[in-house]
Amino acid sequence: MKADPSSADKTSGAGRPRDPRIDAAILRATADLLVEIGYANVTMAAVAERAGTTKTALYRRWSSKAELVHEAAFPVTPSAIETPPGDIAADLRAMIDAARDVFTSPVVRAALPGLIADLSADAELLGRVSDRFTDLFAAVRTRLQDAVDRGEVRAGVDPDRLVHLIGGATLLTVLQAPTDLESPAWAEKTADILLRGIEAGPVA
């Protein structure tokens, strides 16, 4: 999947352009601390100290630890499917491979348990985080519609639910059987199950 830069180049609330060097230092410090000490022990003060900046600088950019950690763990958001159009099976495999690569990174694995809990408790923050994946959902929607037009996929398949299924299957495997993700067979079997669920049946 192709990805766009994260929101790290936004301007601050006061209208002053954000210094990308400070943003990068903060995100790098957050990622390093997640792997070293775990989500529960990461604090905004610890990140500021590691990054050589202040807590005020952090809070000008991110409203909370959860929002900061999310951007550090997922610094880029998928915006397109890189496989050539015309083969929904290849599209599915590409999406599953991309999800596996994201969720198996050391930073993401360190962040996930605590991040899930904090995001679940903050609907507004969850909404802002979800908005980062708007382009991904649009890309999947386009590929599915193309596959419907070609007769590969039955009409009515919900693209958003497909993304949820891929992400959910990967996330649950990370939490329950992470070694399964190391085998190419996991991606192949997952893609096969999803393909059987969306493909068009034979014409009567």
Coordinates of C-alpha atoms in Angstrom, one line a residue:
M1 CA 0.0 0.0 0.0
K2 CA 1.1 3.5 -0.7
A3 CA 1.2 5.9 2.3
D4 CA 1.1 9.7 2.7
P5 CA 3.1 11.6 5.3
S6 CA 1.4 11.8 8.7
S7 CA -0.1 14.9 10.1
A8 CA 3.3 15.9 11.6
D9 CA 3.5 18.9 9.2
K10 CA 0.4 20.6 10.5
T11 CA 0.7 24.1 11.9
S12 CA 0.2 24.6 15.6
G13 CA -3.0 25.9 17.1
A14 CA -1.5 29.4 17.4
G15 CA -0.9 29.5 13.6
R16 CA 2.9 29.3 13.9
P17 CA 4.4 26.7 11.5
R18 CA 5.6 23.6 13.4
D19 CA 9.3 22.7 13.3
P20 CA 9.5 19.4 11.5
R21 CA 12.8 18.7 13.3
I22 CA 11.1 18.9 16.7
D23 CA 8.2 16.8 15.5
A24 CA 10.6 14.1 14.2
A25 CA 12.6 14.1 17.5
I26 CA 9.4 13.7 19.5
L27 CA 8.1 10.9 17.4
R28 CA 11.4 9.1 17.4
A29 CA 11.7 9.5 21.2
T30 CA 8.2 8.1 21.7
A31 CA 8.9 5.1 19.5
D32 CA 12.2 4.4 21.3
L33 CA 10.6 4.6 24.7
L34 CA 7.7 2.4 23.7
V35 CA 10.1 -0.4 22.8
E36 CA 12.3 0.2 25.8
I37 CA 9.8 0.6 28.7
G38 CA 6.3 -0.2 27.3
Y39 CA 3.2 1.9 26.8
A40 CA 2.2 2.1 30.5
N41 CA 5.6 3.6 31.5
V42 CA 5.7 6.2 28.7
T43 CA 4.9 9.7 29.9
M44 CA 4.8 13.0 28.1
A45 CA 7.5 14.2 30.5
A46 CA 9.8 11.3 29.6
V47 CA 9.2 11.8 25.9
A48 CA 10.0 15.5 26.2
E49 CA 13.2 14.8 28.1
R50 CA 14.3 12.2 25.6
A51 CA 13.5 14.5 22.6
G52 CA 15.2 17.5 24.2
T53 CA 12.1 19.6 24.3
T54 CA 9.3 20.5 26.7
K55 CA 5.9 19.0 27.6
T56 CA 4.4 22.3 26.4
A57 CA 5.8 21.6 22.9
L58 CA 4.3 18.1 23.0
Y59 CA 0.8 19.3 24.0
R60 CA 0.9 22.0 21.3
R61 CA 1.1 19.1 18.8
W62 CA -0.8 16.2 20.4
S63 CA -3.7 16.4 22.8
S64 CA -2.7 13.4 24.8
K65 CA -0.3 10.5 25.2
A66 CA -2.6 8.2 23.2
E67 CA -2.7 10.6 20.2
L68 CA 1.1 11.0 20.3
V69 CA 1.7 7.2 20.6
H70 CA -0.7 6.5 17.7
E71 CA 1.2 8.8 15.4
A72 CA 4.6 7.4 16.6
A73 CA 3.4 3.8 16.0
F74 CA 1.6 4.6 12.8
P75 CA 3.7 7.5 11.3
V76 CA 2.3 7.1 7.9
T77 CA -1.3 6.2 6.9
P78 CA -2.1 4.0 3.9
S79 CA -3.6 6.0 1.0
A80 CA -3.5 3.6 -2.0
I81 CA -3.2 0.0 -3.0
E82 CA 0.0 -0.4 -5.0
T83 CA -0.8 -3.6 -6.9
P84 CA -1.9 -3.0 -10.5
P85 CA -5.7 -2.9 -10.8
G86 CA -7.5 -5.8 -12.3
D87 CA -7.0 -8.6 -9.8
I88 CA -9.0 -8.6 -6.6
A89 CA -7.1 -11.6 -5.2
A90 CA -3.8 -9.7 -5.6
D91 CA -5.4 -6.6 -4.0
L92 CA -6.5 -8.7 -1.0
R93 CA -3.1 -10.2 -0.5
A94 CA -1.5 -6.8 -0.7
M95 CA -3.8 -5.4 1.9
I96 CA -3.2 -8.4 4.2
D97 CA 0.6 -8.2 3.8
A98 CA 0.6 -4.5 4.5
A99 CA -1.5 -5.0 7.7
R100 CA 0.8 -7.8 8.8
D101 CA 3.9 -5.6 8.3
V102 CA 2.4 -2.7 10.2
F103 CA 1.1 -4.8 13.2
T104 CA 4.3 -6.8 13.6
S105 CA 6.7 -3.8 14.0
P106 CA 8.2 -3.7 17.5
V107 CA 6.8 -0.2 18.1
V108 CA 3.2 -1.2 17.2
R109 CA 3.4 -4.3 19.2
A110 CA 4.6 -2.4 22.3
A111 CA 1.9 0.3 21.8
L112 CA -1.2 -1.8 21.0
P113 CA -2.6 -3.0 24.3
G114 CA -2.5 0.3 26.1
L115 CA -3.4 2.3 23.1
I116 CA -6.5 0.2 22.4
A117 CA -7.6 0.8 26.0
D118 CA -7.1 4.6 25.9
L119 CA -8.6 5.0 22.5
S120 CA -11.7 3.0 23.5
A121 CA -12.2 5.4 26.4
D122 CA -12.1 8.6 24.3
A123 CA -14.6 8.7 21.5
E124 CA -13.4 12.1 20.2
L125 CA -9.8 11.0 20.0
L126 CA -10.8 7.7 18.4
G127 CA -12.6 9.7 15.7
R128 CA -9.6 11.9 15.0
V129 CA -7.4 8.8 14.7
S130 CA -9.9 7.1 12.5
D131 CA -9.9 10.1 10.1
R132 CA -6.3 9.4 9.3
F133 CA -7.4 6.3 7.4
T134 CA -10.0 8.0 5.2
D135 CA -7.9 7.7 2.0
L136 CA -7.4 3.9 2.7
F137 CA -11.1 3.3 2.8
A138 CA -11.5 5.3 -0.4
A139 CA -8.8 3.2 -2.1
V140 CA -10.5 -0.1 -1.1
R141 CA -13.9 1.2 -2.1
T142 CA -12.5 2.0 -5.6
R143 CA -10.9 -1.4 -6.0
L144 CA -14.0 -3.2 -4.9
Q145 CA -16.2 -1.3 -7.3
D146 CA -13.8 -2.0 -10.1
A147 CA -13.9 -5.7 -9.2
V148 CA -17.7 -5.6 -9.1
D149 CA -17.7 -4.0 -12.6
R150 CA -15.5 -6.8 -13.8
G151 CA -17.8 -9.4 -12.3
E152 CA -15.2 -10.7 -9.8
V153 CA -16.9 -9.4 -6.7
R154 CA -20.6 -9.5 -5.9
A155 CA -22.4 -6.2 -5.6
G156 CA -23.1 -5.0 -2.1
V157 CA -19.8 -5.9 -0.4
D158 CA -19.1 -3.2 2.2
P159 CA -15.5 -2.0 1.6
D160 CA -15.3 -0.5 5.1
R161 CA -16.1 -3.9 6.7
L162 CA -13.5 -5.5 4.5
V163 CA -10.8 -3.2 5.9
H164 CA -12.1 -4.0 9.4
L165 CA -11.9 -7.7 8.8
I166 CA -8.4 -7.5 7.5
G167 CA -7.2 -5.3 10.4
G168 CA -9.2 -7.2 13.0
A169 CA -7.8 -10.6 11.8
T170 CA -4.3 -9.3 11.9
L171 CA -4.7 -7.6 15.3
L172 CA -6.1 -10.6 16.9
T173 CA -3.4 -12.8 15.5
V174 CA -0.8 -10.4 16.9
L175 CA -2.3 -10.6 20.3
Q176 CA -3.0 -14.3 20.4
A177 CA -0.6 -16.1 18.0
P178 CA 2.0 -13.7 16.8
T179 CA 4.3 -16.4 15.5
D180 CA 1.6 -17.4 12.9
L181 CA 2.3 -14.1 11.1
E182 CA 5.8 -15.2 10.3
S183 CA 4.5 -17.8 7.9
P184 CA 3.4 -16.9 4.4
A185 CA 0.7 -19.5 4.8
W186 CA -1.2 -17.2 7.3
A187 CA -1.6 -14.4 4.7
E188 CA -2.5 -16.9 2.0
K189 CA -5.2 -18.6 4.0
T190 CA -6.6 -15.3 5.3
A191 CA -6.8 -14.0 1.7
D192 CA -8.5 -17.1 0.6
I193 CA -11.1 -16.9 3.3
L194 CA -11.9 -13.3 2.5
L195 CA -11.9 -13.9 -1.3
R196 CA -14.4 -16.7 -0.9
G197 CA -16.6 -14.3 1.1
I198 CA -16.7 -11.5 -1.4
E199 CA -16.3 -13.1 -4.8
A200 CA -19.2 -13.3 -7.2
G201 CA -20.8 -16.7 -7.6
P202 CA -21.4 -18.4 -10.9
V203 CA -24.0 -16.9 -13.2
A204 CA -27.2 -19.1 -13.1

